[in-house]
GROMACS .gro file of C-alpha atoms in nm:
model
  466
    1UNK     CA    1   0.371   0.558  -0.749
    2UNK     CA    2   0.090   0.327  -0.795
    3UNK     CA    3  -0.060   0.413  -0.395
    4UNK     CA    4   0.133   0.630  -0.170
    5UNK     CA    5   0.051   0.958  -0.401
    6UNK     CA    6  -0.305   0.878  -0.289
    7UNK     CA    7  -0.238   0.994   0.082
    8UNK     CA    8  -0.142   1.388  -0.072
    9UNK     CA    9  -0.452   1.332  -0.331
   10UNK     CA   10  -0.700   1.276   0.020
   11UNK     CA   11  -0.478   1.553   0.220
   12UNK     CA   12  -0.213   1.750   0.027
   13UNK     CA   13  -0.107   1.823   0.351
   14UNK     CA   14   0.003   1.516   0.519
   15UNK     CA   15   0.334   1.410   0.565
   16UNK     CA   16   0.493   1.064   0.559
   17UNK     CA   17   0.734   0.933   0.772
   18UNK     CA   18   1.082   0.837   0.577
   19UNK     CA   19   1.133   0.531   0.796
   20UNK     CA   20   0.765   0.400   0.771
   21UNK     CA   21   0.805   0.394   0.357
   22UNK     CA   22   1.140   0.223   0.379
   23UNK     CA   23   0.975   0.006   0.560
   24UNK     CA   24   0.667  -0.055   0.363
   25UNK     CA   25   0.848  -0.068   0.017
   26UNK     CA   26   1.119  -0.337   0.158
   27UNK     CA   27   0.844  -0.504   0.315
   28UNK     CA   28   0.635  -0.515   0.014
   29UNK     CA   29   1.004  -0.653  -0.186
   30UNK     CA   30   1.070  -0.920   0.057
   31UNK     CA   31   0.743  -1.068   0.064
   32UNK     CA   32   0.722  -1.043  -0.310
   33UNK     CA   33   1.071  -1.231  -0.331
   34UNK     CA   34   0.952  -1.482  -0.131
   35UNK     CA   35   0.593  -1.580  -0.301
   36UNK     CA   36   0.773  -1.559  -0.617
   37UNK     CA   37   1.004  -1.810  -0.522
   38UNK     CA   38   0.685  -2.021  -0.395
   39UNK     CA   39   0.460  -1.975  -0.703
   40UNK     CA   40   0.741  -1.984  -0.985
   41UNK     CA   41   0.750  -2.435  -1.082
   42UNK     CA   42   0.343  -2.359  -1.093
   43UNK     CA   43   0.251  -2.084  -1.291
   44UNK     CA   44   0.629  -2.091  -1.557
   45UNK     CA   45   0.678  -2.503  -1.536
   46UNK     CA   46   0.319  -2.659  -1.493
   47UNK     CA   47   0.102  -2.449  -1.654
   48UNK     CA   48   0.334  -2.262  -1.897
   49UNK     CA   49   0.151  -1.986  -1.931
   50UNK     CA   50   0.271  -1.739  -2.209
   51UNK     CA   51   0.417  -1.430  -2.024
   52UNK     CA   52   0.459  -1.186  -2.317
   53UNK     CA   53   0.716  -0.991  -2.152
   54UNK     CA   54   0.905  -1.258  -2.030
   55UNK     CA   55   0.864  -1.432  -2.394
   56UNK     CA   56   1.003  -1.092  -2.560
   57UNK     CA   57   1.330  -1.042  -2.352
   58UNK     CA   58   1.458  -1.409  -2.423
   59UNK     CA   59   1.337  -1.296  -2.803
   60UNK     CA   60   1.562  -1.037  -2.741
   61UNK     CA   61   1.863  -1.162  -2.619
   62UNK     CA   62   1.862  -1.490  -2.884
   63UNK     CA   63   1.817  -1.216  -3.138
   64UNK     CA   64   2.141  -1.055  -2.975
   65UNK     CA   65   2.345  -1.374  -2.952
   66UNK     CA   66   2.223  -1.461  -3.332
   67UNK     CA   67   2.264  -1.131  -3.571
   68UNK     CA   68   2.066  -1.116  -3.847
   69UNK     CA   69   1.791  -0.930  -4.016
   70UNK     CA   70   1.605  -1.005  -3.706
   71UNK     CA   71   1.920  -0.851  -3.500
   72UNK     CA   72   1.894  -0.547  -3.700
   73UNK     CA   73   1.498  -0.488  -3.681
   74UNK     CA   74   1.532  -0.509  -3.327
   75UNK     CA   75   1.772  -0.238  -3.274
   76UNK     CA   76   1.637  -0.042  -3.530
   77UNK     CA   77   1.317  -0.063  -3.358
   78UNK     CA   78   1.467   0.021  -3.016
   79UNK     CA   79   1.631   0.350  -3.131
   80UNK     CA   80   1.361   0.499  -3.347
   81UNK     CA   81   1.151   0.452  -3.032
   82UNK     CA   82   1.409   0.609  -2.777
   83UNK     CA   83   1.474   0.914  -3.053
   84UNK     CA   84   1.076   0.958  -3.052
   85UNK     CA   85   1.058   0.935  -2.681
   86UNK     CA   86   1.372   1.183  -2.634
   87UNK     CA   87   1.210   1.422  -2.888
   88UNK     CA   88   0.845   1.395  -2.690
   89UNK     CA   89   0.956   1.455  -2.331
   90UNK     CA   90   1.302   1.618  -2.382
   91UNK     CA   91   1.201   1.893  -2.654
   92UNK     CA   92   0.817   1.961  -2.551
   93UNK     CA   93   0.847   2.253  -2.826
   94UNK     CA   94   0.793   1.958  -3.066
   95UNK     CA   95   0.568   1.773  -2.878
   96UNK     CA   96   0.362   2.014  -2.602
   97UNK     CA   97   0.185   1.683  -2.493
   98UNK     CA   98   0.218   1.330  -2.525
   99UNK     CA   99  -0.210   1.313  -2.604
  100UNK     CA  100  -0.308   1.382  -2.944
  101UNK     CA  101  -0.662   1.502  -2.847
  102UNK     CA  102  -0.888   1.597  -3.194
  103UNK     CA  103  -1.013   1.960  -3.184
  104UNK     CA  104  -1.366   1.879  -3.197
  105UNK     CA  105  -1.298   1.732  -2.869
  106UNK     CA  106  -1.184   2.044  -2.729
  107UNK     CA  107  -1.479   2.221  -2.904
  108UNK     CA  108  -1.769   2.038  -2.873
  109UNK     CA  109  -1.951   1.865  -2.594
  110UNK     CA  110  -1.727   1.554  -2.576
  111UNK     CA  111  -1.492   1.702  -2.324
  112UNK     CA  112  -1.813   1.813  -2.051
  113UNK     CA  113  -1.880   1.459  -2.102
  114UNK     CA  114  -1.548   1.427  -1.915
  115UNK     CA  115  -1.375   1.226  -2.226
  116UNK     CA  116  -1.089   1.385  -2.375
  117UNK     CA  117  -1.053   1.058  -2.665
  118UNK     CA  118  -0.719   1.076  -2.814
  119UNK     CA  119  -0.440   0.844  -2.886
  120UNK     CA  120  -0.152   0.845  -2.645
  121UNK     CA  121   0.215   0.885  -2.816
  122UNK     CA  122   0.351   0.617  -2.702
  123UNK     CA  123   0.582   0.328  -2.880
  124UNK     CA  124   0.598   0.123  -2.587
  125UNK     CA  125   0.217   0.085  -2.562
  126UNK     CA  126   0.231   0.017  -2.906
  127UNK     CA  127   0.443  -0.251  -2.864
  128UNK     CA  128   0.263  -0.370  -2.603
  129UNK     CA  129  -0.066  -0.391  -2.738
  130UNK     CA  130   0.102  -0.650  -3.036
  131UNK     CA  131   0.255  -0.868  -2.802
  132UNK     CA  132  -0.031  -0.911  -2.593
  133UNK     CA  133  -0.255  -0.936  -2.917
  134UNK     CA  134  -0.578  -0.859  -3.119
  135UNK     CA  135  -0.814  -1.092  -2.849
  136UNK     CA  136  -0.642  -0.936  -2.500
  137UNK     CA  137  -0.639  -0.579  -2.636
  138UNK     CA  138  -0.993  -0.608  -2.802
  139UNK     CA  139  -1.124  -0.686  -2.470
  140UNK     CA  140  -0.954  -0.378  -2.359
  141UNK     CA  141  -1.068  -0.156  -2.582
  142UNK     CA  142  -1.424  -0.299  -2.539
  143UNK     CA  143  -1.404  -0.178  -2.197
  144UNK     CA  144  -1.276   0.142  -2.280
  145UNK     CA  145  -1.599   0.187  -2.513
  146UNK     CA  146  -1.815   0.084  -2.235
  147UNK     CA  147  -1.651   0.351  -2.030
  148UNK     CA  148  -1.617   0.634  -2.209
  149UNK     CA  149  -1.930   0.610  -2.473
  150UNK     CA  150  -2.138   0.434  -2.280
  151UNK     CA  151  -2.147   0.533  -1.910
  152UNK     CA  152  -1.962   0.932  -1.982
  153UNK     CA  153  -2.124   1.009  -2.333
  154UNK     CA  154  -2.431   0.810  -2.370
  155UNK     CA  155  -2.516   0.807  -2.008
  156UNK     CA  156  -2.465   1.174  -1.996
  157UNK     CA  157  -2.627   1.301  -2.304
  158UNK     CA  158  -2.938   1.067  -2.266
  159UNK     CA  159  -2.990   1.249  -1.927
  160UNK     CA  160  -2.911   0.945  -1.702
  161UNK     CA  161  -2.664   1.121  -1.486
  162UNK     CA  162  -2.413   1.470  -1.496
  163UNK     CA  163  -2.067   1.464  -1.581
  164UNK     CA  164  -1.971   1.448  -1.217
  165UNK     CA  165  -2.171   1.176  -1.186
  166UNK     CA  166  -2.085   1.004  -1.479
  167UNK     CA  167  -1.711   0.966  -1.420
  168UNK     CA  168  -1.789   0.821  -1.044
  169UNK     CA  169  -1.977   0.535  -1.194
  170UNK     CA  170  -1.713   0.482  -1.468
  171UNK     CA  171  -1.410   0.464  -1.197
  172UNK     CA  172  -1.635   0.265  -0.973
  173UNK     CA  173  -1.751   0.022  -1.232
  174UNK     CA  174  -1.385  -0.045  -1.414
  175UNK     CA  175  -1.252  -0.091  -1.056
  176UNK     CA  176  -1.555  -0.338  -0.914
  177UNK     CA  177  -1.471  -0.557  -1.231
  178UNK     CA  178  -1.114  -0.544  -1.166
  179UNK     CA  179  -1.135  -0.679  -0.789
  180UNK     CA  180  -1.428  -0.883  -0.894
  181UNK     CA  181  -1.234  -1.039  -1.106
  182UNK     CA  182  -0.935  -1.069  -0.887
  183UNK     CA  183  -1.209  -1.282  -0.674
  184UNK     CA  184  -1.251  -1.497  -0.949
  185UNK     CA  185  -0.906  -1.557  -0.994
  186UNK     CA  186  -0.847  -1.676  -0.575
  187UNK     CA  187  -1.156  -1.882  -0.595
  188UNK     CA  188  -1.095  -2.069  -0.916
  189UNK     CA  189  -0.688  -2.086  -0.934
  190UNK     CA  190  -0.544  -2.022  -0.633
  191UNK     CA  191  -0.719  -2.206  -0.309
  192UNK     CA  192  -0.749  -2.505  -0.504
  193UNK     CA  193  -0.370  -2.523  -0.516
  194UNK     CA  194  -0.327  -2.311  -0.146
  195UNK     CA  195  -0.236  -2.638   0.018
  196UNK     CA  196   0.069  -2.708  -0.231
  197UNK     CA  197   0.200  -2.404  -0.180
  198UNK     CA  198   0.199  -2.319   0.196
  199UNK     CA  199   0.341  -2.660   0.273
  200UNK     CA  200   0.590  -2.620  -0.010
  201UNK     CA  201   0.718  -2.321   0.223
  202UNK     CA  202   0.868  -2.561   0.440
  203UNK     CA  203   1.053  -2.816   0.205
  204UNK     CA  204   1.418  -2.789   0.195
  205UNK     CA  205   1.382  -2.723  -0.200
  206UNK     CA  206   1.071  -2.568  -0.229
  207UNK     CA  207   1.045  -2.613  -0.609
  208UNK     CA  208   1.257  -2.813  -0.697
  209UNK     CA  209   1.628  -3.009  -0.632
  210UNK     CA  210   1.775  -2.713  -0.796
  211UNK     CA  211   1.637  -2.433  -0.679
  212UNK     CA  212   1.671  -2.226  -0.265
  213UNK     CA  213   1.541  -2.354   0.029
  214UNK     CA  214   1.265  -2.131   0.198
  215UNK     CA  215   1.281  -2.250   0.529
  216UNK     CA  216   1.367  -1.927   0.683
  217UNK     CA  217   1.082  -1.766   0.570
  218UNK     CA  218   0.847  -1.797   0.847
  219UNK     CA  219   1.098  -1.636   1.109
  220UNK     CA  220   1.113  -1.344   0.807
  221UNK     CA  221   0.741  -1.328   0.775
  222UNK     CA  222   0.670  -1.339   1.170
  223UNK     CA  223   0.968  -0.992   1.238
  224UNK     CA  224   0.781  -0.799   0.935
  225UNK     CA  225   0.489  -0.842   1.086
  226UNK     CA  226   0.609  -0.697   1.381
  227UNK     CA  227   0.758  -0.406   1.234
  228UNK     CA  228   0.429  -0.341   1.037
  229UNK     CA  229   0.250  -0.343   1.371
  230UNK     CA  230   0.493  -0.167   1.580
  231UNK     CA  231   0.641   0.118   1.304
  232UNK     CA  232   0.428   0.142   1.068
  233UNK     CA  233   0.110   0.150   1.312
  234UNK     CA  234  -0.096  -0.112   1.088
  235UNK     CA  235  -0.206  -0.320   1.406
  236UNK     CA  236  -0.136  -0.675   1.442
  237UNK     CA  237  -0.491  -0.778   1.263
  238UNK     CA  238  -0.414  -0.553   0.949
  239UNK     CA  239  -0.037  -0.675   0.927
  240UNK     CA  240  -0.138  -1.052   0.970
  241UNK     CA  241  -0.426  -0.988   0.707
  242UNK     CA  242  -0.220  -0.773   0.469
  243UNK     CA  243   0.103  -1.075   0.466
  244UNK     CA  244  -0.157  -1.299   0.378
  245UNK     CA  245  -0.302  -1.115   0.097
  246UNK     CA  246   0.021  -1.087  -0.034
  247UNK     CA  247   0.071  -1.461  -0.082
  248UNK     CA  248  -0.289  -1.442  -0.270
  249UNK     CA  249  -0.230  -1.105  -0.503
  250UNK     CA  250   0.098  -1.219  -0.588
  251UNK     CA  251  -0.074  -1.521  -0.687
  252UNK     CA  252  -0.355  -1.358  -0.904
  253UNK     CA  253  -0.057  -1.090  -1.020
  254UNK     CA  254   0.173  -1.389  -1.162
  255UNK     CA  255  -0.148  -1.539  -1.333
  256UNK     CA  256  -0.269  -1.224  -1.480
  257UNK     CA  257   0.050  -1.119  -1.621
  258UNK     CA  258   0.146  -1.479  -1.750
  259UNK     CA  259  -0.161  -1.428  -1.958
  260UNK     CA  260  -0.229  -1.080  -2.058
  261UNK     CA  261   0.100  -0.885  -1.998
  262UNK     CA  262  -0.097  -0.637  -1.747
  263UNK     CA  263  -0.032  -0.603  -1.410
  264UNK     CA  264  -0.301  -0.399  -1.250
  265UNK     CA  265  -0.103  -0.406  -0.916
  266UNK     CA  266  -0.280  -0.152  -0.732
  267UNK     CA  267  -0.603  -0.328  -0.783
  268UNK     CA  268  -0.457  -0.612  -0.613
  269UNK     CA  269  -0.357  -0.391  -0.326
  270UNK     CA  270  -0.739  -0.252  -0.332
  271UNK     CA  271  -0.866  -0.633  -0.249
  272UNK     CA  272  -0.643  -0.664   0.034
  273UNK     CA  273  -0.743  -0.315   0.185
  274UNK     CA  274  -1.082  -0.370   0.107
  275UNK     CA  275  -1.052  -0.693   0.313
  276UNK     CA  276  -0.806  -0.523   0.606
  277UNK     CA  277  -1.088  -0.248   0.637
  278UNK     CA  278  -1.361  -0.550   0.678
  279UNK     CA  279  -1.205  -0.643   0.989
  280UNK     CA  280  -1.000  -0.400   1.156
  281UNK     CA  281  -1.034  -0.004   1.213
  282UNK     CA  282  -0.693   0.061   1.003
  283UNK     CA  283  -0.634   0.460   0.940
  284UNK     CA  284  -0.599   0.630   0.647
  285UNK     CA  285  -0.253   0.667   0.600
  286UNK     CA  286  -0.207   0.319   0.706
  287UNK     CA  287  -0.475   0.201   0.486
  288UNK     CA  288  -0.254   0.314   0.223
  289UNK     CA  289   0.034   0.083   0.350
  290UNK     CA  290  -0.156  -0.178   0.300
  291UNK     CA  291  -0.223  -0.110  -0.061
  292UNK     CA  292   0.132  -0.027  -0.111
  293UNK     CA  293   0.311  -0.350   0.034
  294UNK     CA  294   0.064  -0.553  -0.159
  295UNK     CA  295   0.140  -0.318  -0.478
  296UNK     CA  296   0.517  -0.329  -0.469
  297UNK     CA  297   0.495  -0.703  -0.404
  298UNK     CA  298   0.240  -0.782  -0.664
  299UNK     CA  299   0.428  -0.571  -0.912
  300UNK     CA  300   0.810  -0.734  -0.834
  301UNK     CA  301   0.617  -1.082  -0.875
  302UNK     CA  302   0.488  -0.983  -1.204
  303UNK     CA  303   0.869  -0.877  -1.328
  304UNK     CA  304   1.031  -1.153  -1.177
  305UNK     CA  305   0.775  -1.413  -1.341
  306UNK     CA  306   0.857  -1.262  -1.666
  307UNK     CA  307   1.213  -1.300  -1.576
  308UNK     CA  308   1.154  -1.687  -1.473
  309UNK     CA  309   0.965  -1.722  -1.819
  310UNK     CA  310   1.237  -1.601  -1.997
  311UNK     CA  311   1.533  -1.797  -1.790
  312UNK     CA  312   1.292  -2.085  -1.855
  313UNK     CA  313   1.308  -2.056  -2.220
  314UNK     CA  314   1.676  -1.988  -2.212
  315UNK     CA  315   1.788  -2.297  -1.959
  316UNK     CA  316   1.895  -2.012  -1.680
  317UNK     CA  317   1.940  -2.150  -1.341
  318UNK     CA  318   1.617  -1.973  -1.136
  319UNK     CA  319   1.833  -1.989  -0.805
  320UNK     CA  320   2.055  -1.772  -0.959
  321UNK     CA  321   1.782  -1.549  -1.113
  322UNK     CA  322   1.592  -1.557  -0.761
  323UNK     CA  323   1.923  -1.408  -0.636
  324UNK     CA  324   1.988  -1.160  -0.870
  325UNK     CA  325   1.650  -1.023  -0.824
  326UNK     CA  326   1.709  -1.002  -0.422
  327UNK     CA  327   2.005  -0.773  -0.513
  328UNK     CA  328   1.794  -0.562  -0.731
  329UNK     CA  329   1.510  -0.552  -0.570
  330UNK     CA  330   1.650  -0.479  -0.252
  331UNK     CA  331   1.881  -0.187  -0.371
  332UNK     CA  332   1.563  -0.091  -0.590
  333UNK     CA  333   1.341  -0.042  -0.249
  334UNK     CA  334   1.590   0.248  -0.138
  335UNK     CA  335   1.623   0.419  -0.489
  336UNK     CA  336   1.247   0.441  -0.521
  337UNK     CA  337   1.213   0.597  -0.182
  338UNK     CA  338   1.462   0.848  -0.275
  339UNK     CA  339   1.301   0.928  -0.578
  340UNK     CA  340   0.968   0.932  -0.447
  341UNK     CA  341   1.096   1.218  -0.196
  342UNK     CA  342   1.277   1.401  -0.447
  343UNK     CA  343   0.978   1.423  -0.674
  344UNK     CA  344   0.766   1.552  -0.409
  345UNK     CA  345   1.064   1.808  -0.320
  346UNK     CA  346   1.083   1.880  -0.638
  347UNK     CA  347   0.697   1.970  -0.756
  348UNK     CA  348   0.510   1.939  -0.429
  349UNK     CA  349   0.285   1.702  -0.293
  350UNK     CA  350  -0.034   1.848  -0.476
  351UNK     CA  351   0.142   1.758  -0.847
  352UNK     CA  352  -0.011   1.445  -0.744
  353UNK     CA  353  -0.363   1.389  -0.947
  354UNK     CA  354  -0.247   1.697  -1.161
  355UNK     CA  355  -0.362   1.593  -1.568
  356UNK     CA  356  -0.060   1.858  -1.633
  357UNK     CA  357   0.242   1.638  -1.387
  358UNK     CA  358   0.134   1.334  -1.231
  359UNK     CA  359  -0.204   1.193  -1.284
  360UNK     CA  360  -0.159   0.884  -1.145
  361UNK     CA  361  -0.483   0.687  -1.185
  362UNK     CA  362  -0.379   0.391  -1.013
  363UNK     CA  363  -0.292   0.562  -0.663
  364UNK     CA  364  -0.625   0.757  -0.756
  365UNK     CA  365  -0.825   0.428  -0.752
  366UNK     CA  366  -0.646   0.365  -0.411
  367UNK     CA  367  -0.729   0.698  -0.281
  368UNK     CA  368  -1.094   0.593  -0.394
  369UNK     CA  369  -1.139   0.297  -0.197
  370UNK     CA  370  -0.914   0.440   0.136
  371UNK     CA  371  -1.127   0.716   0.120
  372UNK     CA  372  -1.429   0.611   0.011
  373UNK     CA  373  -1.593   0.424  -0.339
  374UNK     CA  374  -1.693   0.691  -0.529
  375UNK     CA  375  -2.037   0.475  -0.633
  376UNK     CA  376  -2.129   0.190  -0.413
  377UNK     CA  377  -2.356   0.040  -0.660
  378UNK     CA  378  -2.174   0.044  -0.968
  379UNK     CA  379  -1.896  -0.098  -0.794
  380UNK     CA  380  -2.099  -0.378  -0.620
  381UNK     CA  381  -2.251  -0.442  -0.990
  382UNK     CA  382  -1.912  -0.479  -1.157
  383UNK     CA  383  -1.769  -0.710  -0.860
  384UNK     CA  384  -2.000  -0.908  -0.895
  385UNK     CA  385  -2.029  -0.934  -1.304
  386UNK     CA  386  -1.650  -0.998  -1.263
  387UNK     CA  387  -1.589  -1.244  -1.048
  388UNK     CA  388  -1.899  -1.443  -1.243
  389UNK     CA  389  -1.728  -1.349  -1.583
  390UNK     CA  390  -1.402  -1.483  -1.456
  391UNK     CA  391  -1.546  -1.776  -1.323
  392UNK     CA  392  -1.661  -1.862  -1.694
  393UNK     CA  393  -1.329  -1.792  -1.862
  394UNK     CA  394  -1.369  -1.457  -2.003
  395UNK     CA  395  -1.080  -1.216  -1.993
  396UNK     CA  396  -1.279  -0.957  -1.749
  397UNK     CA  397  -0.974  -0.825  -1.613
  398UNK     CA  398  -0.866  -0.653  -1.916
  399UNK     CA  399  -1.230  -0.548  -1.974
  400UNK     CA  400  -1.239  -0.362  -1.650
  401UNK     CA  401  -0.904  -0.226  -1.711
  402UNK     CA  402  -1.047  -0.026  -1.995
  403UNK     CA  403  -1.343   0.114  -1.819
  404UNK     CA  404  -1.115   0.228  -1.571
  405UNK     CA  405  -0.846   0.370  -1.771
  406UNK     CA  406  -0.850   0.714  -2.002
  407UNK     CA  407  -0.970   0.638  -2.319
  408UNK     CA  408  -0.657   0.766  -2.476
  409UNK     CA  409  -0.430   0.482  -2.321
  410UNK     CA  410  -0.666   0.194  -2.459
  411UNK     CA  411  -0.670   0.357  -2.832
  412UNK     CA  412  -0.274   0.296  -2.822
  413UNK     CA  413  -0.268  -0.022  -2.697
  414UNK     CA  414  -0.557  -0.107  -2.950
  415UNK     CA  415  -0.337   0.015  -3.218
  416UNK     CA  416  -0.069  -0.230  -3.171
  417UNK     CA  417  -0.358  -0.510  -3.147
  418UNK     CA  418  -0.488  -0.421  -3.458
  419UNK     CA  419  -0.120  -0.390  -3.661
  420UNK     CA  420  -0.104  -0.730  -3.514
  421UNK     CA  421  -0.416  -0.844  -3.680
  422UNK     CA  422  -0.285  -0.691  -4.009
  423UNK     CA  423   0.012  -0.835  -4.034
  424UNK     CA  424  -0.128  -1.185  -3.923
  425UNK     CA  425  -0.352  -1.137  -4.210
  426UNK     CA  426  -0.136  -0.940  -4.488
  427UNK     CA  427   0.225  -1.043  -4.378
  428UNK     CA  428   0.174  -1.389  -4.206
  429UNK     CA  429   0.553  -1.516  -4.309
  430UNK     CA  430   0.698  -1.177  -4.175
  431UNK     CA  431   0.469  -1.258  -3.864
  432UNK     CA  432   0.547  -1.613  -3.880
  433UNK     CA  433   0.914  -1.544  -3.828
  434UNK     CA  434   0.877  -1.339  -3.553
  435UNK     CA  435   0.994  -1.000  -3.711
  436UNK     CA  436   0.652  -0.829  -3.551
  437UNK     CA  437   0.753  -0.963  -3.210
  438UNK     CA  438   1.122  -0.840  -3.245
  439UNK     CA  439   0.968  -0.448  -3.375
  440UNK     CA  440   0.721  -0.461  -3.060
  441UNK     CA  441   1.025  -0.547  -2.797
  442UNK     CA  442   1.244  -0.314  -2.979
  443UNK     CA  443   0.990  -0.031  -2.921
  444UNK     CA  444   0.934  -0.160  -2.556
  445UNK     CA  445   1.294  -0.170  -2.496
  446UNK     CA  446   1.312   0.197  -2.634
  447UNK     CA  447   1.102   0.413  -2.466
  448UNK     CA  448   1.190   0.228  -2.138
  449UNK     CA  449   1.533   0.273  -2.180
  450UNK     CA  450   1.506   0.646  -2.249
  451UNK     CA  451   1.179   0.731  -2.039
  452UNK     CA  452   1.432   0.587  -1.726
  453UNK     CA  453   1.727   0.803  -1.846
  454UNK     CA  454   1.523   1.156  -1.850
  455UNK     CA  455   1.354   1.031  -1.517
  456UNK     CA  456   1.672   0.999  -1.366
  457UNK     CA  457   1.785   1.338  -1.524
  458UNK     CA  458   1.422   1.468  -1.363
  459UNK     CA  459   1.484   1.277  -1.057
  460UNK     CA  460   1.888   1.458  -0.987
  461UNK     CA  461   1.715   1.779  -1.048
  462UNK     CA  462   1.500   1.712  -0.777
  463UNK     CA  463   1.803   1.580  -0.542
  464UNK     CA  464   1.958   1.916  -0.584
  465UNK     CA  465   1.668   2.114  -0.521
  466UNK     CA  466   1.628   1.937  -0.196
   0.00000   0.00000   0.00000
């Protein structure tokens, strides 16, 4: 969903070979599993990153065991969020859309600037904003203000550029900031620890006496490189750079998710894609394969590291957790490919990029990099600024995310951050006892569970039409 739909955005008549897609997805899953085992101790135990989603998961399990007022608050918020999601998504006559946009935005000039404003009707995103907190989500919202009210509206109103160019500048600047932050993570956080991470791959136990041996991983990596080179047609150089890039990108994902709860996996895919394009003549479809492998590995890494955080709090066995992740990841790879083709069958490839169906902004970002950067100068400026700002400890990744994403998504997350700020100020005892975190966790779980159920029904309908 974050990468391969971009193939159809650039060429609606394109076809993707099922065997190649399965190889790409399985490759990303296997690499993600390998590298999460390598980096678990560094990020979860040594650095003790907060991992807000993992902490929320642990809190949910603890409350579920203890019961009491928090138990009631958790499942009440979960039920309300689930009910709201069902009404919003399954009964469209009540909610004709997921975004509330003021009428003046439709009738006034703001729409001509490319900004739709509004707020996304999502309990999950409100809960995410609450868990991440007012500082990180405030920076995210500041990016949205820069992108929409600065570039789109301000730039057009001042006559600096037209709406089309403004949109290109906005997306390129946002992508550049996030890519620059990714490079900053490599320079500041990953390279100084690279030797220890590589050496641990050849130890009997990579992370601790109770964890799993990864001495088999070099053989697995060689096999994957061969599959990427031959079956996927990526070539030797692109395959090697992709695998090395996954190691760095998985580490970036682990750090960003640990600090903010946000996982811009497609941006990590773009970073590696740019490196691959710099050293090889990879084809357009193969370029998407590179981004997909990286994004899948990073997506899995972010989730697994959150799970490891929850397990660390609950004193779970990391080896048992990791083996569970292996089962879920490998089975999920085949499920994801099936649903992907079901969506294509049900809606057609032209549905990707359609605001009324699947906007897929992440895949659009990858398409921009696989094809051509919409505005090169803005991308370079963002890249340089992102790298420098990250190295001086500013949360530039979330700033770039706000610049790039639609304003209404940022507004909803910001609302959650504001609620966190207000609860700290006006109900410190209530917030200090964790009731806000419990309710936010319920919002996440409620929309997530019901959303998955609705998606499964849609996927089943898609399969029925194949």
